[in-house]
Coordinates of C-alpha atoms in Angstrom, one line a residue:
M25 CA -4.9 -10.4 45.0
E26 CA -1.1 -10.3 44.7
Q27 CA 0.6 -7.0 44.0
E28 CA 1.5 -6.4 40.4
S29 CA 5.4 -7.3 39.6
P30 CA 7.3 -4.0 39.7
A31 CA 9.7 -5.6 37.2
E32 CA 9.9 -4.5 33.5
F33 CA 12.0 -6.1 30.9
T34 CA 11.1 -9.6 32.3
R35 CA 11.1 -12.9 30.1
R36 CA 7.3 -13.1 30.0
A37 CA 6.9 -9.4 29.1
I38 CA 9.0 -9.6 26.0
L39 CA 7.8 -13.0 25.1
T40 CA 4.2 -12.0 25.5
G41 CA 5.0 -9.0 23.5
M42 CA 6.7 -11.2 20.5
V43 CA 3.8 -13.6 20.6
L44 CA 1.1 -11.0 20.4
G45 CA 3.1 -9.2 17.7
A46 CA 3.2 -12.4 15.8
V47 CA -0.6 -12.9 16.3
L48 CA -1.5 -9.1 15.5
T49 CA 1.0 -8.4 12.6
P50 CA -1.3 -10.7 10.2
C51 CA -4.2 -8.1 10.9
N52 CA -2.3 -5.2 9.7
V53 CA -0.9 -7.0 6.7
Y54 CA -4.4 -8.3 5.7
S55 CA -6.0 -4.8 6.2
G56 CA -3.1 -3.0 4.5
L57 CA -3.6 -5.1 1.4
K58 CA -7.5 -4.7 1.6
I59 CA -7.7 -0.9 2.0
G60 CA -4.2 0.5 2.4
W61 CA -4.5 1.2 6.2
S62 CA -3.3 -0.6 9.2
F63 CA -4.2 -0.1 12.8
N64 CA -2.0 0.8 16.2
M65 CA -2.1 -2.6 17.9
S66 CA -0.9 -1.1 21.3
I67 CA -3.9 -1.1 23.1
A68 CA -5.1 -4.3 22.1
A69 CA -2.0 -5.8 22.9
G70 CA -2.1 -4.2 26.4
L71 CA -5.8 -5.6 27.0
L72 CA -4.8 -9.0 25.5
A73 CA -1.6 -9.4 27.9
V74 CA -3.5 -8.4 31.0
G75 CA -6.3 -10.8 30.1
A76 CA -4.1 -13.7 29.6
W77 CA -1.7 -13.1 32.9
R78 CA -5.1 -12.7 34.6
L79 CA -6.2 -15.9 33.6
A80 CA -2.6 -17.2 34.4
E81 CA -3.1 -15.6 37.8
R82 CA -6.0 -17.3 38.9
S83 CA -5.3 -20.9 37.3
L84 CA -1.5 -21.0 38.0
G85 CA -0.9 -18.7 40.8
T86 CA 1.7 -16.4 38.8
A87 CA 2.0 -12.6 39.8
P88 CA -0.1 -10.1 38.0
L89 CA 1.5 -8.6 34.9
G90 CA 3.0 -5.2 36.0
L91 CA 2.4 -2.0 34.3
K92 CA 5.8 -1.5 33.1
E93 CA 5.8 -5.3 32.1
N94 CA 2.8 -4.6 29.9
N95 CA 4.5 -1.5 28.4
I96 CA 7.5 -3.7 27.3
N97 CA 4.8 -6.0 25.9
Q98 CA 3.0 -3.5 23.9
T99 CA 6.2 -1.9 22.6
A100 CA 7.3 -5.2 21.1
A101 CA 3.6 -6.0 19.8
S102 CA 3.4 -2.7 18.2
A103 CA 6.6 -2.8 16.9
S104 CA 5.8 -6.1 15.2
A105 CA 2.7 -4.9 13.8
S106 CA 4.1 -1.9 12.6
I107 CA 6.1 -3.8 10.1
V108 CA 4.0 -3.2 7.3
S109 CA 5.4 0.3 7.1
G110 CA 8.7 -1.8 5.9
G111 CA 6.9 -2.2 2.4
L112 CA 4.9 -5.4 2.6
V113 CA 1.6 -3.6 1.3
A114 CA 3.3 -1.1 -0.9
P115 CA 6.8 -1.1 -2.7
I116 CA 7.7 -4.6 -2.5
P117 CA 4.3 -5.8 -4.3
A118 CA 4.6 -2.9 -6.5
L119 CA 8.0 -4.1 -7.6
T120 CA 6.7 -7.6 -8.3
L121 CA 4.0 -5.9 -10.5
L122 CA 6.4 -3.9 -12.5
T123 CA 9.3 -6.5 -12.7
G124 CA 8.2 -9.5 -11.9
Q125 CA 11.0 -9.9 -9.3
T126 CA 9.8 -11.8 -6.1
L127 CA 11.7 -12.6 -3.0
Q128 CA 11.7 -15.8 -1.0
W129 CA 10.9 -15.7 2.7
P130 CA 14.3 -15.4 4.1
V131 CA 15.4 -12.9 1.9
L132 CA 12.4 -10.8 2.2
A133 CA 12.2 -11.1 5.9
F134 CA 16.0 -9.8 5.9
W135 CA 15.3 -6.9 3.7
V136 CA 12.1 -5.8 5.8
F137 CA 14.2 -6.1 8.9
C138 CA 16.9 -4.0 7.7
V139 CA 14.5 -1.4 6.6
S140 CA 12.4 -1.2 10.1
I141 CA 15.4 -1.5 12.2
L142 CA 17.0 1.6 10.8
G143 CA 13.7 3.3 11.9
V144 CA 14.5 2.0 15.4
I145 CA 17.7 3.1 15.4
V146 CA 16.9 6.7 14.4
A147 CA 14.1 6.8 16.8
A148 CA 16.7 6.1 19.6
G149 CA 18.6 9.1 18.6
L150 CA 15.7 11.5 18.3
R151 CA 14.0 10.5 21.7
R152 CA 15.7 12.5 24.0
Q153 CA 15.2 15.8 22.0
M154 CA 11.5 15.2 20.9
I155 CA 10.2 13.6 24.1
E156 CA 12.6 14.9 27.1
H157 CA 13.3 18.3 26.0
E158 CA 10.4 19.4 23.5
N159 CA 7.8 17.1 25.2
L160 CA 6.0 16.4 22.0
A161 CA 2.2 15.0 22.3
F162 CA 2.7 12.0 20.3
P163 CA -1.1 11.5 20.8
A164 CA -1.3 7.4 20.2
G165 CA 1.5 7.3 22.8
L166 CA -0.4 9.5 25.3
A167 CA -3.8 7.5 24.5
T168 CA -1.7 4.3 25.3
A169 CA -0.4 5.5 28.7
E170 CA -3.7 6.6 30.0
T171 CA -5.1 3.2 28.7
L172 CA -2.4 1.2 30.5
K173 CA -2.7 3.2 33.8
R174 CA -6.4 2.7 33.7
I175 CA -6.7 -1.2 33.0
H176 CA -4.0 -1.8 35.6
G177 CA -5.6 0.5 38.0
K178 CA -9.2 -1.1 37.8
G179 CA -9.3 -4.7 37.2
R180 CA -13.1 -4.7 36.3
E181 CA -12.7 -2.1 33.4
Q182 CA -9.8 -4.3 31.9
G183 CA -12.0 -7.2 32.2
A184 CA -14.9 -5.8 30.4
R185 CA -12.9 -4.2 27.6
L186 CA -11.1 -7.4 27.0
R187 CA -14.4 -9.4 26.9
A188 CA -15.7 -6.6 24.6
L189 CA -12.8 -6.9 22.3
L190 CA -13.0 -10.9 22.2
A191 CA -16.7 -10.8 21.8
A192 CA -16.5 -8.6 19.1
A193 CA -13.7 -10.8 17.4
G194 CA -15.8 -13.8 17.6
V195 CA -18.6 -12.3 15.8
S196 CA -16.5 -11.0 13.1
A197 CA -14.7 -14.2 12.6
A198 CA -18.0 -16.1 12.8
V199 CA -19.2 -13.6 9.9
K200 CA -16.2 -14.3 7.9
L201 CA -16.4 -17.9 8.2
A202 CA -20.1 -18.1 7.0
V203 CA -19.3 -15.7 4.0
D204 CA -16.1 -17.6 2.7
L205 CA -17.5 -21.3 3.5
A206 CA -21.0 -21.3 3.4
A207 CA -22.0 -18.3 1.4
A208 CA -24.6 -17.6 3.8
V209 CA -24.5 -13.8 3.8
P210 CA -23.8 -12.7 0.1
R211 CA -22.9 -9.1 -1.0
L212 CA -26.0 -7.4 -1.3
A213 CA -25.9 -5.4 -4.7
L214 CA -28.0 -2.2 -5.0
P215 CA -31.1 -2.5 -7.4
G216 CA -30.8 -0.4 -10.3
S217 CA -28.9 0.3 -13.4
L218 CA -27.6 3.0 -15.6
A219 CA -27.7 4.0 -19.1
G220 CA -26.1 1.3 -21.7
G221 CA -27.3 -1.6 -19.3
V222 CA -24.5 -0.9 -16.7
T223 CA -25.9 -2.2 -13.7
F224 CA -24.9 -0.9 -10.1
K225 CA -23.5 -4.5 -9.4
N226 CA -21.1 -4.0 -12.4
L227 CA -19.9 -1.0 -10.6
G228 CA -19.6 -2.6 -7.3
L229 CA -22.1 -0.4 -5.7
A230 CA -23.4 -3.0 -2.8
V231 CA -23.5 -3.6 0.9
D232 CA -20.9 -6.1 1.7
P233 CA -21.0 -8.1 5.2
S234 CA -17.7 -7.2 6.2
L235 CA -17.2 -6.2 9.8
L236 CA -13.7 -5.8 9.3
M237 CA -14.6 -2.7 7.4
I238 CA -17.2 -1.7 9.9
G239 CA -14.6 -1.9 12.6
F240 CA -12.1 0.3 10.4
G241 CA -14.8 2.5 9.8
A242 CA -15.3 3.2 13.4
L243 CA -11.7 4.0 14.0
I244 CA -11.2 6.2 11.2
G245 CA -13.9 8.6 12.0
P246 CA -16.9 10.4 10.2
R247 CA -14.9 12.8 8.2
A248 CA -13.0 10.2 6.6
G249 CA -15.8 7.7 6.2
L250 CA -18.0 10.4 4.5
S251 CA -15.1 11.1 2.6
L252 CA -14.8 7.8 1.3
L253 CA -18.6 7.6 0.6
L254 CA -18.1 10.8 -1.4
G255 CA -15.1 9.6 -3.4
A256 CA -16.9 6.3 -4.2
G257 CA -20.0 8.1 -5.5
V258 CA -17.6 10.4 -7.8
S259 CA -15.3 7.6 -9.0
W260 CA -17.7 4.5 -9.4
G261 CA -20.9 6.2 -9.7
V262 CA -20.2 9.1 -11.9
L263 CA -16.7 8.8 -13.5
A264 CA -16.8 4.7 -14.3
P265 CA -20.0 4.9 -16.4
W266 CA -18.7 8.0 -18.2
V267 CA -15.3 6.1 -19.0
L268 CA -16.9 3.1 -20.1
D269 CA -19.2 5.4 -22.2
R270 CA -16.3 7.1 -24.0
G271 CA -14.6 3.9 -24.7
W272 CA -11.8 4.2 -22.5
A273 CA -12.4 1.1 -20.5
Q274 CA -13.9 -2.2 -21.5
A275 CA -16.9 -3.7 -19.9
G276 CA -16.4 -7.0 -18.4
A277 CA -18.6 -10.1 -18.7
P278 CA -22.2 -9.4 -17.8
G279 CA -23.7 -10.2 -14.0
T280 CA -20.2 -9.5 -12.9
V281 CA -18.3 -6.7 -11.2
W282 CA -15.9 -5.0 -13.5
F283 CA -13.6 -3.7 -10.9
S284 CA -10.3 -4.7 -12.6
E285 CA -11.2 -3.4 -15.9
L286 CA -12.4 0.0 -14.4
V287 CA -9.7 0.7 -11.7
A288 CA -6.8 0.5 -14.2
W289 CA -8.2 4.1 -15.6
L290 CA -9.8 5.3 -12.2
L291 CA -6.5 4.9 -10.1
W292 CA -4.6 7.6 -11.9
P293 CA -7.3 10.5 -10.7
G294 CA -7.4 8.8 -7.4
V295 CA -3.7 8.6 -6.8
T296 CA -3.4 12.3 -8.0
L297 CA -5.9 13.3 -5.6
T298 CA -4.3 11.7 -2.7
V299 CA -0.6 12.3 -3.5
T300 CA -1.0 16.0 -4.3
A301 CA -3.2 16.5 -1.2
V302 CA -0.8 14.6 1.3
L303 CA 2.2 16.3 -0.3
T304 CA 0.6 19.9 0.0
A305 CA -0.5 19.1 3.5
F306 CA 3.1 17.7 4.3
A307 CA 4.9 20.8 2.7
I308 CA 2.8 23.1 4.8
S309 CA 3.6 21.3 8.1
V310 CA 7.3 21.3 7.3
L311 CA 7.1 25.0 6.6
R312 CA 5.6 25.5 10.3
I313 CA 8.2 23.4 12.0
R314 CA 11.2 24.4 9.8
R315 CA 12.3 26.6 12.8
R316 CA 12.1 24.0 15.2
L317 CA 13.8 21.3 13.2
V318 CA 17.1 23.2 13.7
G319 CA 19.1 21.3 16.2
T320 CA 16.6 18.2 16.2
E321 CA 19.4 15.7 16.1
G322 CA 20.5 12.4 17.9
R323 CA 23.1 11.9 20.4
M324 CA 25.6 10.0 18.2
G325 CA 27.4 7.8 20.7
R326 CA 30.0 5.3 20.0
G327 CA 27.6 2.6 20.2
Y328 CA 24.8 4.4 18.4
A329 CA 27.1 5.2 15.6
L330 CA 28.2 1.5 15.5
A331 CA 24.5 0.4 15.1
L332 CA 23.8 2.9 12.3
A333 CA 26.9 2.0 10.3
V334 CA 26.1 -1.9 10.6
V335 CA 22.5 -1.1 9.6
T336 CA 23.5 0.8 6.7
A337 CA 26.3 -1.6 5.6
L338 CA 23.6 -4.3 5.6
I339 CA 21.2 -2.3 3.5
C340 CA 23.8 -1.2 1.0
I341 CA 25.0 -5.3 0.7
A342 CA 21.2 -5.9 0.4
G343 CA 20.2 -3.2 -2.1
W344 CA 23.3 -4.2 -4.5
T345 CA 22.6 -8.0 -4.1
L346 CA 18.7 -8.1 -4.4
F347 CA 17.8 -5.1 -6.4
G348 CA 21.2 -4.0 -8.3
L349 CA 21.3 -0.7 -6.7
P350 CA 24.8 1.1 -6.6
V351 CA 26.1 1.5 -2.8
W352 CA 25.8 5.3 -3.1
V353 CA 22.4 5.0 -3.7
S354 CA 21.7 3.0 -1.0
V355 CA 23.9 5.3 1.1
L356 CA 22.2 8.3 0.2
A357 CA 18.7 6.6 0.9
V358 CA 19.8 5.9 4.6
A359 CA 20.8 9.8 4.9
L360 CA 17.6 11.0 3.4
S361 CA 15.9 8.3 5.8
Y362 CA 17.4 10.4 8.8
V363 CA 16.4 13.6 7.4
L364 CA 12.7 12.3 6.5
A365 CA 12.3 10.6 9.8
V366 CA 13.1 13.9 11.9
I367 CA 10.3 15.5 9.9
A368 CA 8.0 12.6 10.2
A369 CA 8.7 11.9 13.9
R370 CA 7.8 15.9 14.5
V371 CA 4.8 15.8 12.1
S372 CA 3.4 12.5 14.3
G373 CA 4.3 14.1 17.5
E374 CA 2.4 17.3 16.8
T375 CA -0.5 16.0 14.6
G376 CA -0.7 12.0 15.3
V377 CA -0.6 11.5 11.9
T378 CA 2.4 9.6 10.1
P379 CA 3.2 10.7 6.6
V380 CA 4.5 7.4 5.5
G381 CA 2.8 7.8 1.8
A382 CA 4.3 11.4 1.5
L383 CA 7.6 10.6 2.5
G384 CA 7.7 7.7 0.2
K385 CA 6.3 9.6 -2.8
V386 CA 9.2 12.4 -2.0
T387 CA 11.9 9.8 -2.4
Q388 CA 10.4 8.2 -5.6
L389 CA 10.3 11.7 -7.3
T390 CA 13.8 12.2 -6.0
Y391 CA 15.3 9.2 -7.2
G392 CA 13.2 9.6 -10.6
A393 CA 15.3 12.3 -11.5
I394 CA 18.7 10.8 -10.1
T395 CA 18.1 7.6 -11.9
P396 CA 15.4 8.3 -14.2
G397 CA 13.9 4.9 -15.9
D398 CA 15.3 2.6 -12.8
M399 CA 12.0 1.2 -11.4
A400 CA 13.8 -1.0 -8.6
A401 CA 15.9 2.2 -7.8
N402 CA 12.8 4.2 -7.4
L403 CA 10.8 1.7 -5.4
M404 CA 13.4 0.2 -3.2
T405 CA 15.2 3.6 -2.0
A406 CA 11.6 5.1 -1.5
N407 CA 11.0 1.6 0.5
V408 CA 14.2 2.7 2.7
T409 CA 13.3 6.2 3.2
G410 CA 9.6 5.9 3.9
G411 CA 9.7 2.7 6.1
A412 CA 12.4 3.7 8.3
A413 CA 10.9 7.3 8.7
G414 CA 7.4 5.5 9.2
Q415 CA 8.8 3.0 11.8
C416 CA 10.6 5.9 13.6
A417 CA 7.3 7.7 13.8
D418 CA 5.5 4.8 15.1
M419 CA 8.2 3.9 17.7
M420 CA 8.1 7.7 18.9
H421 CA 4.8 6.9 20.3
D422 CA 5.8 3.9 22.0
L423 CA 8.6 5.8 23.6
K424 CA 6.3 8.6 24.9
T425 CA 4.0 6.1 26.4
G426 CA 7.3 4.7 28.3
S427 CA 8.4 8.4 29.1
L428 CA 4.8 8.9 30.6
I429 CA 4.8 5.8 32.8
G430 CA 8.5 6.0 34.0
A431 CA 9.7 3.2 31.9
A432 CA 13.4 2.7 30.9
P433 CA 13.9 4.1 27.1
R434 CA 16.8 1.7 26.8
L435 CA 14.6 -1.5 27.6
Q436 CA 11.9 -0.3 25.2
I437 CA 14.4 0.1 22.4
Y438 CA 15.5 -3.6 23.2
A439 CA 11.7 -4.5 23.1
Q440 CA 11.1 -2.6 19.6
A441 CA 14.2 -4.2 18.1
L442 CA 12.6 -7.7 19.1
G443 CA 9.5 -6.7 17.9
V444 CA 10.8 -5.7 14.5
L445 CA 12.3 -9.1 14.2
T446 CA 9.1 -10.8 15.2
G447 CA 7.2 -8.9 12.7
S448 CA 9.6 -9.3 9.8
L449 CA 9.4 -12.7 10.2
A450 CA 5.6 -13.2 10.7
G451 CA 4.6 -10.4 8.4
T452 CA 6.7 -11.7 5.5
A453 CA 5.4 -15.1 5.7
V454 CA 1.7 -14.0 6.2
Y455 CA 2.2 -11.8 3.1
L456 CA 3.6 -14.5 0.9
S457 CA 1.1 -16.9 2.1
L458 CA -1.9 -14.5 1.2
I459 CA -0.5 -13.3 -1.9
P460 CA 1.4 -16.1 -3.8
D461 CA 0.9 -14.8 -7.2
P462 CA 0.8 -11.0 -6.9
A463 CA 0.5 -10.4 -10.6
A464 CA -2.9 -12.3 -10.8
M465 CA -4.3 -11.4 -7.4
L466 CA -3.4 -7.8 -6.4
M467 CA -5.7 -4.8 -7.8
T468 CA -8.6 -7.0 -7.9
P469 CA -11.8 -7.0 -5.9
E470 CA -10.7 -9.3 -3.4
W471 CA -7.2 -7.5 -2.8
P472 CA -7.3 -3.9 -3.9
A473 CA -4.1 -3.2 -2.8
P474 CA -4.6 0.7 -3.1
A475 CA -1.2 1.5 -1.7
V476 CA 0.4 -0.7 -4.1
A477 CA -1.3 0.9 -6.9
T478 CA 0.0 4.3 -5.9
W479 CA 3.6 3.6 -5.6
K480 CA 2.9 1.4 -8.8
A481 CA 1.6 4.4 -10.8
V482 CA 4.2 7.0 -9.6
A483 CA 7.1 4.6 -10.6
E484 CA 5.5 4.0 -13.8
V485 CA 5.4 7.6 -14.6
M486 CA 8.8 8.4 -13.4
A487 CA 10.0 5.5 -15.6
A488 CA 7.9 6.1 -18.9
G489 CA 6.7 9.6 -18.6
L490 CA 3.3 10.7 -19.5
G491 CA 2.8 7.8 -21.9
A492 CA 2.1 5.5 -19.0
I493 CA -1.3 7.2 -18.6
P494 CA -4.2 5.7 -20.0
E495 CA -6.3 7.6 -22.6
G496 CA -8.6 10.4 -21.4
A497 CA -7.0 10.1 -17.7
G498 CA -4.9 13.4 -18.1
P499 CA -7.5 15.8 -17.6
A500 CA -8.9 14.0 -14.7
M501 CA -5.7 14.0 -13.2
A502 CA -5.4 17.8 -14.1
V503 CA -8.9 18.4 -12.0
A504 CA -7.6 15.8 -9.0
A505 CA -4.5 17.8 -8.7
V506 CA -6.2 21.3 -8.2
L507 CA -8.6 19.7 -5.8
G508 CA -5.8 17.6 -4.0
V509 CA -3.5 21.1 -3.5
I510 CA -6.6 22.8 -2.5
L511 CA -8.0 20.3 0.3
G512 CA -4.5 19.7 1.4
A513 CA -3.7 23.3 2.0
A514 CA -7.2 23.9 3.6
D515 CA -6.6 21.1 5.8
R516 CA -3.5 22.6 7.3
V517 CA -4.1 26.4 7.0
L518 CA -7.7 26.7 8.2
P519 CA -8.9 26.2 11.8
E520 CA -9.8 22.7 12.8
R521 CA -13.2 23.6 13.4
I522 CA -13.7 24.6 10.0
A523 CA -11.4 22.2 8.3
R524 CA -13.3 19.2 9.7
W525 CA -16.1 19.7 7.7
L526 CA -14.2 19.7 4.7
P527 CA -13.6 16.1 2.7
S528 CA -10.6 14.2 3.3
A529 CA -8.8 14.1 -0.2
P530 CA -6.5 11.2 0.8
A531 CA -9.7 9.2 2.0
A532 CA -11.5 10.5 -1.1
G533 CA -8.6 9.3 -3.2
V534 CA -8.3 5.9 -1.9
A535 CA -12.2 5.2 -2.7
F536 CA -11.2 5.5 -6.5
V537 CA -9.0 2.5 -6.3
I538 CA -11.0 0.0 -3.8
P539 CA -14.3 -1.6 -4.3
A540 CA -17.4 1.0 -3.7
W541 CA -18.6 -2.0 -1.4
N542 CA -15.6 -1.4 0.9
S543 CA -16.1 2.4 0.9
I544 CA -19.7 2.2 2.0
S545 CA -18.7 -0.6 4.7
L546 CA -16.3 2.0 6.0
C547 CA -18.6 4.9 6.1
L548 CA -21.1 2.9 7.8
G549 CA -18.9 2.1 10.5
A550 CA -17.8 5.5 10.8
V551 CA -21.6 6.6 11.1
I552 CA -22.3 4.2 13.6
A553 CA -19.4 5.0 15.8
A554 CA -20.4 8.6 15.6
G555 CA -24.1 8.0 16.6
A556 CA -22.7 5.7 19.6
A557 CA -20.4 8.5 20.7
H558 CA -23.4 11.1 20.4
L559 CA -26.2 8.8 22.3
N560 CA -23.8 7.4 25.0
P561 CA -20.3 9.0 25.1
R562 CA -19.2 7.3 28.1
W563 CA -19.8 3.8 26.9
T564 CA -18.3 4.6 23.6
E565 CA -15.2 6.0 25.2
R566 CA -14.8 2.9 27.2
Y567 CA -15.5 0.0 24.8
G568 CA -15.5 1.9 21.3
T569 CA -11.9 1.2 20.4
A570 CA -12.1 -2.4 22.0
V571 CA -15.1 -3.5 19.9
A572 CA -13.7 -1.8 16.7
A573 CA -10.3 -3.4 17.4
G574 CA -11.8 -6.8 17.9
L575 CA -13.9 -6.5 14.4
V576 CA -10.7 -5.8 12.6
A577 CA -8.7 -8.4 14.2
G578 CA -11.6 -11.4 14.0
E579 CA -12.2 -11.1 10.3
S580 CA -8.5 -10.5 9.3
L581 CA -7.2 -13.4 11.6
I582 CA -9.7 -16.0 10.2
G583 CA -9.0 -14.8 6.5
V584 CA -5.4 -15.1 7.1
A585 CA -6.1 -18.8 8.3
L586 CA -8.4 -19.6 5.5
A587 CA -5.9 -18.3 2.8
V588 CA -3.1 -20.7 4.4
S589 CA -5.7 -23.5 4.5
R590 CA -6.5 -23.1 0.8
M591 CA -2.7 -23.0 0.1
A592 CA -2.2 -26.1 2.0
G593 CA -4.9 -28.0 -0.2

């Protein structure tokens, strides 16, 4: 076998990353609109690239893909797939639901690109301080670096992992096709009913044949999985029948699922639980690192300052022409983006968790006070700050990977920019294809869009006050707020060995705004993965992530293809 290429920023490396990014981005758009979460595609992109170029090596005699080339590939691909943090699965659909405003593909792609490239620029300025000087962990970047070293050092292992990923994707895609085209695997409702003739089917208490949910459950772990099941039991098993009995929500047609009728009420305590827990944990994290934030700043070289100024100008122009945002509002949003990006990058570097949702809520609350009643300003400034800060934190993991394998950071930043361009074009096209009519399609059993529900609810409260809250939801929100603060604080204050046994409030809150069958499947996947790790930890370590990623990718890609084919007639 030929020796691997020692090159780095090669044509094939960047093109492979952009192609894989275009292929993998729809997976995150799809899953983001389904359950509000996205998946880090770095490892999947690395495996797929090695497999593709190994095939080219055997058939065409090309040189094997080098480790640093693969790092450029995964950097571009993950930057593309991370484009969902630019607003495609939260503030942008929420704006459409609240105001009716929709953006055509070129305009939407331009806006998402501006928001996301701001995050890349900020990450470039923070890299030296956080990675070289402070050597923060950035766990996802560390895991990617170790995986890349392993698959480039052991050819058999990378081949086996790739086969596992592709096999899982094939099975997941086949099941999705069977469900959608042949209805061969129906959703199995749990037998039984409650008082008043409300059946478990009406409440969505069923087992769904979605292998995407099983795969995602395997990735999120048992704590989040069991918390989702707990949240579904409380919301759909307890609160929903009570709300129907009190007349605060109207029953749907007999024999159908009453998701839309019930989620309009349930989302309020669910969103409250999620937001209070996330903001509490976020505030404690900031208090803990406040001293270390002092002096955390980027190197403001001439080229860096010029790039930041250009992107700021583009955001100001786009904000004014598209959403009527005053220039000072956009400038303040960019400035706040930099501050929040510093916090997000540090929190992500120390914990592995990127608090995009919390950052968006901070901005929504801030602009709710500055520009009360302006929903566009509330949502789109939060889009800028949350999207840029989230993209920055995600990019820092890629830069950590590069640091560990000796890659050139400047070349990685170029790859990130090209990945963001790819993701902006591909992600917006997929979003518009999947959801041509957001008002009719979102917050339904097919597309629950929990992140959209959260952003929409906060914007409504900031614009209309407490009058936006449905009857009876206020006391439930108060209880949820108390629980959210307690659980959010406990998650940060208690030792990890104790905190891991407590429910995850964000996961439990999400269960209020997605169908119960999704929570059941996610929990099932988490339990299966935990059982596999206990019975065969070595096998699970080698193949668990690959199999789970395959299950997610297979169904989501077929789901996107089916949606596009339906639009085409």
